[in-house]
mmCIF file of C-alpha atoms in Angstrom:
data_model
loop_
_atom_site.group_PDB
_atom_site.id
_atom_site.type_symbol
_atom_site.label_atom_id
_atom_site.label_comp_id
_atom_site.label_asym_id
_atom_site.label_seq_id
_atom_site.Cartn_x
_atom_site.Cartn_y
_atom_site.Cartn_z
ATOM 1 C CA MET A 1 0.000 0.000 0.000
ATOM 2 C CA THR A 2 1.416 3.379 -1.045
ATOM 3 C CA ARG A 3 1.620 6.299 1.335
ATOM 4 C CA THR A 4 -1.164 8.095 -0.579
ATOM 5 C CA THR A 5 -3.418 5.019 -0.377
ATOM 6 C CA ARG A 6 -2.809 4.713 3.379
ATOM 7 C CA ILE A 7 -3.718 8.372 3.903
ATOM 8 C CA ARG A 8 -6.905 7.996 1.869
ATOM 9 C CA SER A 9 -7.858 4.894 3.867
ATOM 10 C CA MET A 10 -7.285 6.662 7.182
ATOM 11 C CA LEU A 11 -9.358 9.632 6.073
ATOM 12 C CA ALA A 12 -12.220 7.405 4.949
ATOM 13 C CA GLY A 13 -12.162 5.497 8.209
ATOM 14 C CA GLY A 14 -12.169 8.733 10.147
ATOM 15 C CA LEU A 15 -15.149 10.048 8.213
ATOM 16 C CA VAL A 16 -17.085 6.834 8.851
ATOM 17 C CA ALA A 17 -16.281 7.008 12.569
ATOM 18 C CA CYS A 18 -17.280 10.658 12.767
ATOM 19 C CA SER A 19 -20.514 9.930 10.929
ATOM 20 C CA ALA A 20 -21.314 7.083 13.322
ATOM 21 C CA LEU A 21 -20.623 9.265 16.340
ATOM 22 C CA LEU A 22 -22.732 12.071 14.914
ATOM 23 C CA SER A 23 -25.626 9.689 14.251
ATOM 24 C CA ALA A 24 -25.372 8.276 17.750
ATOM 25 C CA GLY A 25 -25.399 11.777 19.153
ATOM 26 C CA ILE A 26 -28.519 12.675 17.216
ATOM 27 C CA ALA A 27 -30.291 9.493 18.339
ATOM 28 C CA THR A 28 -29.353 10.128 21.943
ATOM 29 C CA ALA A 29 -30.641 13.676 21.726
ATOM 30 C CA GLN A 30 -33.990 12.505 20.364
ATOM 31 C CA ASP A 31 -34.611 9.412 22.491
ATOM 32 C CA VAL A 32 -36.051 9.833 25.978
ATOM 33 C CA THR A 33 -36.798 7.699 29.023
ATOM 34 C CA LEU A 34 -39.708 8.840 31.182
ATOM 35 C CA ARG A 35 -40.401 7.719 34.742
ATOM 36 C CA LEU A 36 -44.037 7.166 35.684
ATOM 37 C CA HIS A 37 -44.795 7.023 39.413
ATOM 38 C CA GLN A 38 -48.062 5.739 40.894
ATOM 39 C CA PHE A 39 -49.464 4.526 44.195
ATOM 40 C CA LEU A 40 -50.989 1.079 43.589
ATOM 41 C CA PRO A 41 -49.270 -2.326 43.373
ATOM 42 C CA GLU A 42 -48.249 -3.244 39.845
ATOM 43 C CA GLN A 43 -50.818 -6.058 39.658
ATOM 44 C CA ALA A 44 -53.779 -3.795 40.516
ATOM 45 C CA ASN A 45 -56.234 -3.126 37.702
ATOM 46 C CA VAL A 46 -55.276 0.434 36.786
ATOM 47 C CA PRO A 47 -51.516 -0.200 36.547
ATOM 48 C CA ALA A 48 -52.094 -3.515 34.755
ATOM 49 C CA TYR A 49 -54.945 -2.630 32.407
ATOM 50 C CA VAL A 50 -54.819 1.149 31.959
ATOM 51 C CA LEU A 51 -51.276 2.411 32.549
ATOM 52 C CA LYS A 52 -49.272 -0.493 31.141
ATOM 53 C CA PRO A 53 -51.263 -0.628 27.864
ATOM 54 C CA TRP A 54 -50.923 3.155 27.564
ATOM 55 C CA ILE A 55 -47.164 2.868 28.030
ATOM 56 C CA GLU A 56 -46.996 0.167 25.368
ATOM 57 C CA ARG A 57 -49.002 2.255 22.900
ATOM 58 C CA VAL A 58 -46.762 5.291 23.394
ATOM 59 C CA GLN A 59 -43.581 3.255 23.047
ATOM 60 C CA GLU A 60 -44.833 1.519 19.906
ATOM 61 C CA ALA A 61 -46.083 4.746 18.314
ATOM 62 C CA SER A 62 -42.681 6.360 18.919
ATOM 63 C CA ASP A 63 -40.847 3.436 17.276
ATOM 64 C CA GLY A 64 -39.070 2.870 20.548
ATOM 65 C CA ARG A 65 -37.750 6.398 20.841
ATOM 66 C CA ILE A 66 -39.802 6.942 24.000
ATOM 67 C CA ALA A 67 -39.258 4.489 26.842
ATOM 68 C CA ILE A 68 -41.484 4.709 29.903
ATOM 69 C CA GLU A 69 -40.548 3.053 33.188
ATOM 70 C CA MET A 70 -43.421 2.559 35.635
ATOM 71 C CA TYR A 71 -42.659 2.631 39.355
ATOM 72 C CA SER A 72 -45.521 1.229 41.407
ATOM 73 C CA ALA A 73 -46.603 1.462 45.049
ATOM 74 C CA MET A 74 -44.639 4.714 45.605
ATOM 75 C CA ALA A 75 -41.357 2.936 44.833
ATOM 76 C CA LEU A 76 -39.580 6.254 44.197
ATOM 77 C CA GLY A 77 -40.506 7.593 47.614
ATOM 78 C CA GLY A 78 -42.926 10.094 49.041
ATOM 79 C CA THR A 79 -46.613 9.658 49.771
ATOM 80 C CA PRO A 80 -49.594 9.535 47.363
ATOM 81 C CA PRO A 81 -50.653 13.138 48.148
ATOM 82 C CA GLN A 82 -47.175 14.260 47.054
ATOM 83 C CA LEU A 83 -47.441 12.740 43.580
ATOM 84 C CA ILE A 84 -48.881 15.802 41.855
ATOM 85 C CA ASP A 85 -45.997 17.949 43.093
ATOM 86 C CA GLN A 86 -43.496 15.281 42.052
ATOM 87 C CA ALA A 87 -44.776 15.807 38.508
ATOM 88 C CA ARG A 88 -45.011 19.583 38.791
ATOM 89 C CA ASP A 89 -41.481 19.896 40.213
ATOM 90 C CA GLY A 90 -39.850 17.369 37.865
ATOM 91 C CA VAL A 91 -38.957 14.841 40.569
ATOM 92 C CA VAL A 92 -40.558 12.334 38.185
ATOM 93 C CA ASP A 93 -41.875 12.796 34.661
ATOM 94 C CA ILE A 94 -45.421 11.393 34.851
ATOM 95 C CA VAL A 95 -47.752 10.500 37.723
ATOM 96 C CA TRP A 96 -51.138 8.886 38.129
ATOM 97 C CA THR A 97 -52.919 10.379 41.111
ATOM 98 C CA LEU A 98 -56.100 11.800 42.631
ATOM 99 C CA PRO A 99 -56.409 15.585 42.551
ATOM 100 C CA GLY A 100 -58.504 15.207 45.694
ATOM 101 C CA SER A 101 -55.473 13.934 47.588
ATOM 102 C CA THR A 102 -54.513 17.586 47.984
ATOM 103 C CA PRO A 103 -57.728 19.050 49.452
ATOM 104 C CA GLY A 104 -59.167 22.133 47.808
ATOM 105 C CA ARG A 105 -56.254 22.604 45.425
ATOM 106 C CA PHE A 106 -58.090 21.552 42.262
ATOM 107 C CA PRO A 107 -61.607 22.753 43.077
ATOM 108 C CA GLN A 108 -63.341 22.383 39.738
ATOM 109 C CA SER A 109 -62.496 18.699 39.366
ATOM 110 C CA GLU A 110 -64.368 18.136 42.641
ATOM 111 C CA VAL A 111 -67.676 18.683 40.857
ATOM 112 C CA PHE A 112 -67.526 15.081 39.626
ATOM 113 C CA GLU A 113 -67.039 13.858 43.207
ATOM 114 C CA LEU A 114 -70.307 15.384 44.369
ATOM 115 C CA PRO A 115 -72.751 12.719 45.603
ATOM 116 C CA PHE A 116 -75.120 10.900 43.260
ATOM 117 C CA PHE A 117 -73.753 12.527 40.110
ATOM 118 C CA SER A 118 -73.305 9.620 37.685
ATOM 119 C CA ALA A 119 -72.718 5.874 37.722
ATOM 120 C CA ASP A 120 -71.314 5.667 34.179
ATOM 121 C CA ALA A 121 -67.532 5.997 34.417
ATOM 122 C CA GLU A 122 -66.983 6.267 30.663
ATOM 123 C CA ALA A 123 -69.496 9.087 30.202
ATOM 124 C CA THR A 124 -68.319 10.922 33.311
ATOM 125 C CA SER A 125 -64.688 10.618 32.225
ATOM 126 C CA ARG A 126 -65.559 12.151 28.848
ATOM 127 C CA ALA A 127 -67.352 14.984 30.611
ATOM 128 C CA TYR A 128 -64.389 15.441 32.956
ATOM 129 C CA TRP A 129 -61.961 15.859 30.034
ATOM 130 C CA GLN A 130 -64.274 18.273 28.245
ATOM 131 C CA LEU A 131 -64.740 20.414 31.351
ATOM 132 C CA PHE A 132 -60.981 20.256 31.938
ATOM 133 C CA GLU A 133 -60.362 21.686 28.468
ATOM 134 C CA GLU A 134 -63.074 24.324 28.887
ATOM 135 C CA SER A 135 -62.220 25.700 32.311
ATOM 136 C CA MET A 136 -59.556 23.796 34.276
ATOM 137 C CA GLN A 137 -56.551 23.726 31.953
ATOM 138 C CA GLU A 138 -55.459 27.303 32.572
ATOM 139 C CA THR A 139 -56.668 27.538 36.173
ATOM 140 C CA ASP A 140 -56.665 24.406 38.338
ATOM 141 C CA PHE A 141 -53.902 22.644 36.407
ATOM 142 C CA ALA A 142 -51.819 25.536 35.105
ATOM 143 C CA GLY A 143 -48.182 24.513 34.794
ATOM 144 C CA ILE A 144 -48.904 20.769 34.560
ATOM 145 C CA LYS A 145 -49.378 18.803 31.347
ATOM 146 C CA ILE A 146 -52.541 16.737 31.872
ATOM 147 C CA LEU A 147 -52.674 13.627 29.701
ATOM 148 C CA GLY A 148 -55.899 12.066 30.936
ATOM 149 C CA THR A 149 -58.790 12.682 33.337
ATOM 150 C CA TRP A 150 -61.137 9.950 34.493
ATOM 151 C CA VAL A 151 -63.269 8.505 37.282
ATOM 152 C CA HIS A 152 -63.882 4.990 38.567
ATOM 153 C CA GLY A 153 -67.172 3.104 38.671
ATOM 154 C CA PRO A 154 -69.697 3.538 41.489
ATOM 155 C CA GLY A 155 -68.178 3.780 44.948
ATOM 156 C CA LEU A 156 -69.775 1.676 47.666
ATOM 157 C CA VAL A 157 -69.522 0.976 51.372
ATOM 158 C CA HIS A 158 -67.544 -2.037 52.656
ATOM 159 C CA VAL A 159 -67.656 -2.784 56.399
ATOM 160 C CA LYS A 160 -66.761 -5.365 59.002
ATOM 161 C CA GLY A 161 -69.585 -6.865 61.066
ATOM 162 C CA ASP A 162 -73.199 -5.960 60.398
ATOM 163 C CA GLY A 163 -73.773 -4.397 57.017
ATOM 164 C CA VAL A 164 -75.140 -0.976 56.115
ATOM 165 C CA SER A 165 -78.802 -1.502 55.217
ATOM 166 C CA SER A 166 -80.083 1.990 55.958
ATOM 167 C CA LEU A 167 -78.862 5.526 56.431
ATOM 168 C CA GLU A 168 -79.024 5.049 60.198
ATOM 169 C CA ASP A 169 -76.458 2.227 59.981
ATOM 170 C CA MET A 170 -73.801 4.746 58.977
ATOM 171 C CA ALA A 171 -73.846 6.361 62.423
ATOM 172 C CA ASP A 172 -70.335 6.660 63.863
ATOM 173 C CA LEU A 173 -68.795 4.107 61.488
ATOM 174 C CA LYS A 174 -65.084 4.804 61.065
ATOM 175 C CA LEU A 175 -64.715 4.713 57.303
ATOM 176 C CA ARG A 176 -61.705 5.376 55.115
ATOM 177 C CA ALA A 177 -62.312 8.366 52.836
ATOM 178 C CA PRO A 178 -60.204 9.189 49.741
ATOM 179 C CA THR A 179 -60.824 12.925 49.235
ATOM 180 C CA ARG A 180 -62.245 15.932 51.035
ATOM 181 C CA MET A 181 -65.526 15.847 49.115
ATOM 182 C CA ILE A 182 -66.129 12.235 50.054
ATOM 183 C CA THR A 183 -65.055 13.003 53.624
ATOM 184 C CA GLN A 184 -67.749 15.687 53.738
ATOM 185 C CA LEU A 185 -70.264 13.248 52.280
ATOM 186 C CA LEU A 186 -69.532 10.578 54.883
ATOM 187 C CA GLU A 187 -69.767 13.146 57.673
ATOM 188 C CA GLN A 188 -73.156 14.220 56.336
ATOM 189 C CA MET A 189 -74.252 10.574 56.374
ATOM 190 C CA GLY A 190 -73.355 10.328 60.071
ATOM 191 C CA ALA A 191 -70.112 8.364 59.712
ATOM 192 C CA ALA A 192 -66.690 9.223 61.117
ATOM 193 C CA PRO A 193 -64.447 9.483 58.037
ATOM 194 C CA ILE A 194 -60.699 8.952 58.250
ATOM 195 C CA GLY A 195 -58.645 10.150 55.301
ATOM 196 C CA MET A 196 -55.992 7.789 53.999
ATOM 197 C CA PRO A 197 -54.558 6.553 50.684
ATOM 198 C CA VAL A 198 -56.033 3.313 49.390
ATOM 199 C CA PRO A 199 -52.881 1.197 50.070
ATOM 200 C CA ALA A 200 -53.296 1.883 53.802
ATOM 201 C CA ILE A 201 -56.745 0.257 53.978
ATOM 202 C CA PRO A 202 -55.771 -3.387 54.682
ATOM 203 C CA GLU A 203 -53.521 -2.622 57.654
ATOM 204 C CA SER A 204 -55.984 -0.086 59.047
ATOM 205 C CA LEU A 205 -58.790 -2.644 58.876
ATOM 206 C CA SER A 206 -56.646 -5.350 60.451
ATOM 207 C CA LYS A 207 -55.669 -3.085 63.345
ATOM 208 C CA GLY A 208 -59.186 -1.766 63.917
ATOM 209 C CA VAL A 209 -58.275 1.790 62.972
ATOM 210 C CA ILE A 210 -61.284 1.779 60.649
ATOM 211 C CA ASP A 211 -64.525 -0.220 60.501
ATOM 212 C CA GLY A 212 -64.623 -0.175 56.747
ATOM 213 C CA ALA A 213 -63.922 1.814 53.616
ATOM 214 C CA VAL A 214 -65.536 3.386 50.604
ATOM 215 C CA VAL A 215 -63.909 2.212 47.374
ATOM 216 C CA PRO A 216 -65.200 0.919 44.026
ATOM 217 C CA TRP A 217 -65.376 -2.825 43.445
ATOM 218 C CA GLU A 218 -62.478 -2.942 41.000
ATOM 219 C CA VAL A 219 -59.747 -2.156 43.518
ATOM 220 C CA THR A 220 -60.927 -4.627 46.159
ATOM 221 C CA PRO A 221 -59.013 -7.720 44.912
ATOM 222 C CA SER A 222 -55.623 -5.998 45.141
ATOM 223 C CA LEU A 223 -56.496 -5.022 48.734
ATOM 224 C CA ARG A 224 -57.884 -8.508 49.558
ATOM 225 C CA LEU A 225 -60.837 -6.576 50.898
ATOM 226 C CA SER A 226 -63.297 -9.469 50.730
ATOM 227 C CA GLU A 227 -61.147 -11.212 53.353
ATOM 228 C CA LEU A 228 -61.137 -8.200 55.668
ATOM 229 C CA VAL A 229 -64.791 -7.112 55.652
ATOM 230 C CA ASP A 230 -68.101 -8.941 55.891
ATOM 231 C CA SER A 231 -70.504 -6.875 53.815
ATOM 232 C CA HIS A 232 -70.721 -4.535 50.858
ATOM 233 C CA THR A 233 -73.485 -1.966 50.257
ATOM 234 C CA GLU A 234 -74.506 -0.973 46.742
ATOM 235 C CA PHE A 235 -77.044 1.637 45.605
ATOM 236 C CA ALA A 236 -79.929 1.031 43.208
ATOM 237 C CA GLY A 237 -80.489 3.451 40.336
ATOM 238 C CA THR A 238 -78.307 5.167 37.769
ATOM 239 C CA GLN A 239 -76.431 7.534 40.102
ATOM 240 C CA ALA A 240 -73.359 6.499 42.064
ATOM 241 C CA PHE A 241 -73.070 7.200 45.781
ATOM 242 C CA TYR A 242 -69.789 8.822 44.837
ATOM 243 C CA VAL A 243 -66.827 8.560 42.466
ATOM 244 C CA ALA A 244 -63.271 9.833 42.833
ATOM 245 C CA THR A 245 -61.395 11.702 40.114
ATOM 246 C CA PHE A 246 -57.969 10.838 38.703
ATOM 247 C CA VAL A 247 -55.415 12.485 36.433
ATOM 248 C CA LEU A 248 -52.442 11.243 34.469
ATOM 249 C CA ALA A 249 -50.139 14.253 34.688
ATOM 250 C CA MET A 250 -46.754 15.053 33.124
ATOM 251 C CA ASN A 251 -44.070 17.557 34.018
ATOM 252 C CA GLN A 252 -44.615 20.480 31.656
ATOM 253 C CA ALA A 253 -40.918 21.201 31.135
ATOM 254 C CA LYS A 254 -40.202 17.573 30.238
ATOM 255 C CA TYR A 255 -43.047 17.593 27.713
ATOM 256 C CA ASP A 256 -41.842 20.923 26.275
ATOM 257 C CA SER A 257 -38.317 19.492 25.880
ATOM 258 C CA LEU A 258 -39.480 16.740 23.529
ATOM 259 C CA PRO A 259 -39.083 17.145 19.773
ATOM 260 C CA ASP A 260 -42.351 17.932 18.007
ATOM 261 C CA ASP A 261 -42.856 14.433 16.627
ATOM 262 C CA LEU A 262 -42.554 12.880 20.094
ATOM 263 C CA LYS A 263 -44.892 15.497 21.550
ATOM 264 C CA ALA A 264 -47.332 14.392 18.878
ATOM 265 C CA VAL A 265 -47.009 10.774 20.022
ATOM 266 C CA ILE A 266 -47.873 11.784 23.596
ATOM 267 C CA ASP A 267 -50.764 13.967 22.411
ATOM 268 C CA GLU A 268 -52.224 11.292 20.126
ATOM 269 C CA ASN A 269 -52.348 8.843 23.020
ATOM 270 C CA SER A 270 -53.833 11.323 25.493
ATOM 271 C CA GLY A 271 -57.009 13.339 25.812
ATOM 272 C CA LEU A 272 -60.705 12.576 25.427
ATOM 273 C CA GLU A 273 -60.667 9.045 24.045
ATOM 274 C CA PHE A 274 -57.928 7.869 26.391
ATOM 275 C CA SER A 275 -59.797 9.341 29.363
ATOM 276 C CA ALA A 276 -63.023 7.618 28.342
ATOM 277 C CA LEU A 277 -61.217 4.304 27.835
ATOM 278 C CA ALA A 278 -59.548 4.547 31.233
ATOM 279 C CA GLY A 279 -62.851 5.161 33.007
ATOM 280 C CA LYS A 280 -64.576 2.396 31.057
ATOM 281 C CA THR A 281 -61.766 -0.043 31.829
ATOM 282 C CA MET A 282 -61.927 0.651 35.558
ATOM 283 C CA GLN A 283 -65.659 0.043 35.629
ATOM 284 C CA GLU A 284 -65.358 -3.167 33.588
ATOM 285 C CA TYR A 285 -63.311 -4.681 36.409
ATOM 286 C CA ASP A 286 -66.069 -4.043 38.955
ATOM 287 C CA ALA A 287 -67.951 -7.221 37.991
ATOM 288 C CA PRO A 288 -65.119 -9.750 38.466
ATOM 289 C CA ALA A 289 -64.196 -8.109 41.782
ATOM 290 C CA ARG A 290 -67.805 -8.352 42.947
ATOM 291 C CA ALA A 291 -67.796 -12.048 42.038
ATOM 292 C CA ILE A 292 -64.827 -12.602 44.360
ATOM 293 C CA ALA A 293 -66.815 -11.174 47.291
ATOM 294 C CA GLU A 294 -69.780 -13.379 46.400
ATOM 295 C CA GLU A 295 -67.564 -16.462 46.287
ATOM 296 C CA ALA A 296 -66.153 -15.524 49.701
ATOM 297 C CA GLY A 297 -69.689 -15.665 51.100
ATOM 298 C CA ASN A 298 -69.810 -11.976 51.980
ATOM 299 C CA GLU A 299 -73.151 -10.210 52.265
ATOM 300 C CA ILE A 300 -73.968 -7.865 49.382
ATOM 301 C CA ILE A 301 -76.689 -5.383 50.289
ATOM 302 C CA VAL A 302 -78.438 -3.406 47.558
ATOM 303 C CA LEU A 303 -80.326 -0.366 48.843
ATOM 304 C CA ASP A 304 -83.603 0.039 46.995
ATOM 305 C CA GLU A 305 -84.642 3.262 45.283
ATOM 306 C CA ALA A 306 -86.744 4.460 48.221
ATOM 307 C CA GLU A 307 -83.799 4.127 50.604
ATOM 308 C CA VAL A 308 -81.420 5.673 48.084
ATOM 309 C CA ALA A 309 -83.751 8.669 47.848
ATOM 310 C CA ARG A 310 -83.222 9.230 51.572
ATOM 311 C CA TRP A 311 -79.445 9.242 51.049
ATOM 312 C CA VAL A 312 -79.751 11.631 48.114
ATOM 313 C CA GLU A 313 -81.790 14.054 50.210
ATOM 314 C CA ALA A 314 -79.368 13.781 53.137
ATOM 315 C CA SER A 315 -76.403 14.494 50.833
ATOM 316 C CA GLN A 316 -77.700 17.767 49.399
ATOM 317 C CA PRO A 317 -75.958 19.995 51.980
ATOM 318 C CA VAL A 318 -72.637 18.731 50.557
ATOM 319 C CA VAL A 319 -73.629 19.973 47.100
ATOM 320 C CA GLU A 320 -74.924 23.277 48.423
ATOM 321 C CA SER A 321 -71.790 23.839 50.498
ATOM 322 C CA TRP A 322 -69.535 23.167 47.508
ATOM 323 C CA ILE A 323 -71.484 25.573 45.303
ATOM 324 C CA ALA A 324 -71.217 28.278 47.963
ATOM 325 C CA GLU A 325 -67.483 27.649 48.327
ATOM 326 C CA MET A 326 -66.930 27.944 44.570
ATOM 327 C CA ASP A 327 -68.916 31.182 44.531
ATOM 328 C CA GLY A 328 -66.657 32.454 47.297
ATOM 329 C CA ARG A 329 -63.621 31.678 45.160
ATOM 330 C CA GLY A 330 -65.001 33.715 42.290
ATOM 331 C CA LEU A 331 -66.173 30.637 40.397
ATOM 332 C CA GLU A 332 -69.810 30.110 39.500
ATOM 333 C CA GLY A 333 -70.540 26.948 41.444
ATOM 334 C CA GLN A 334 -74.032 26.248 40.133
ATOM 335 C CA ALA A 335 -72.888 26.889 36.563
ATOM 336 C CA ILE A 336 -70.081 24.343 36.990
ATOM 337 C CA VAL A 337 -72.553 21.771 38.348
ATOM 338 C CA ASP A 338 -74.993 22.421 35.510
ATOM 339 C CA ARG A 339 -72.275 22.212 32.850
ATOM 340 C CA ALA A 340 -70.838 18.988 34.282
ATOM 341 C CA ARG A 341 -74.283 17.382 34.362
ATOM 342 C CA ALA A 342 -74.987 18.506 30.782
ATOM 343 C CA LEU A 343 -71.694 17.072 29.546
ATOM 344 C CA ILE A 344 -72.391 13.745 31.262
ATOM 345 C CA GLU A 345 -75.851 13.638 29.693
ATOM 346 C CA GLU A 346 -74.400 14.366 26.241
ATOM 347 C CA ALA A 347 -71.774 11.650 26.675
ATOM 348 C CA THR A 348 -74.388 9.144 27.804
ATOM 349 C CA GLN A 349 -76.537 9.527 24.687
#
């Protein structure tokens, strides 16, 4: 090999190496790994059947350029009420959480937690997203990228010992409550609510800290609730005793840092249809969870419409108080209630 040939070969090799390094640098700059933090065990229904499929869709749509790692049961530290700030402050990239875990901070979303609003999780979740876009995006959730908003299926009462067959049976029962609106509801019903995240329910029941809990059916298997209580009280009719609201939220700066095509991947897998699917999926897992309680021999009490009407009447001060509070904040409380109900009705048709 002549000296000229050797020089040409070295130059060609150098160009190939530089090109490879440049390509690797571009790929590294575009690819991203996101950490998703949430409060339930990995095998629970929402992580398994809502969050994991969503992660897989995003990763596939990005051709592998987005990787999402899910950390379950608060594996990255902190407590469930701190999740929303973990997303806001960039401690993690994405969280699944309840706005109601931070009382009064996201007031408009509380409208869907008012008693006897709707028993259809899919329709209510659609309404929630629409109201979020109309009036919450720039107020309640300013500075946070919201990817989905949804509710679970009808909440019910699960207790140890004698079941709840009438309004009077709620007197002084120590019941776990998930949010401030549901705490107010239980107080109005005569119970003694104790606020705590859902993972704390089993130990609290075992130690006698609480007599029971209000949760939807779908989460009960992951808590082994049918082994810890004796009865479950459902409500006849088309309106749920209560539901709790959820959000899938992303750090705004992390979202803004993505290239436009990866932002589009996130956007295409977020929003109205995702929210509706998430709510629908949660409610679909109510039936198999209920079957587990039946197989365990637990008592399932269904309050008839006449008894439910008594509960509805007794709950109205909660609605009136919330409307007055919203008015005091400069929000039109009755208008929010009316709009939320109208959106649910539209989504139900």
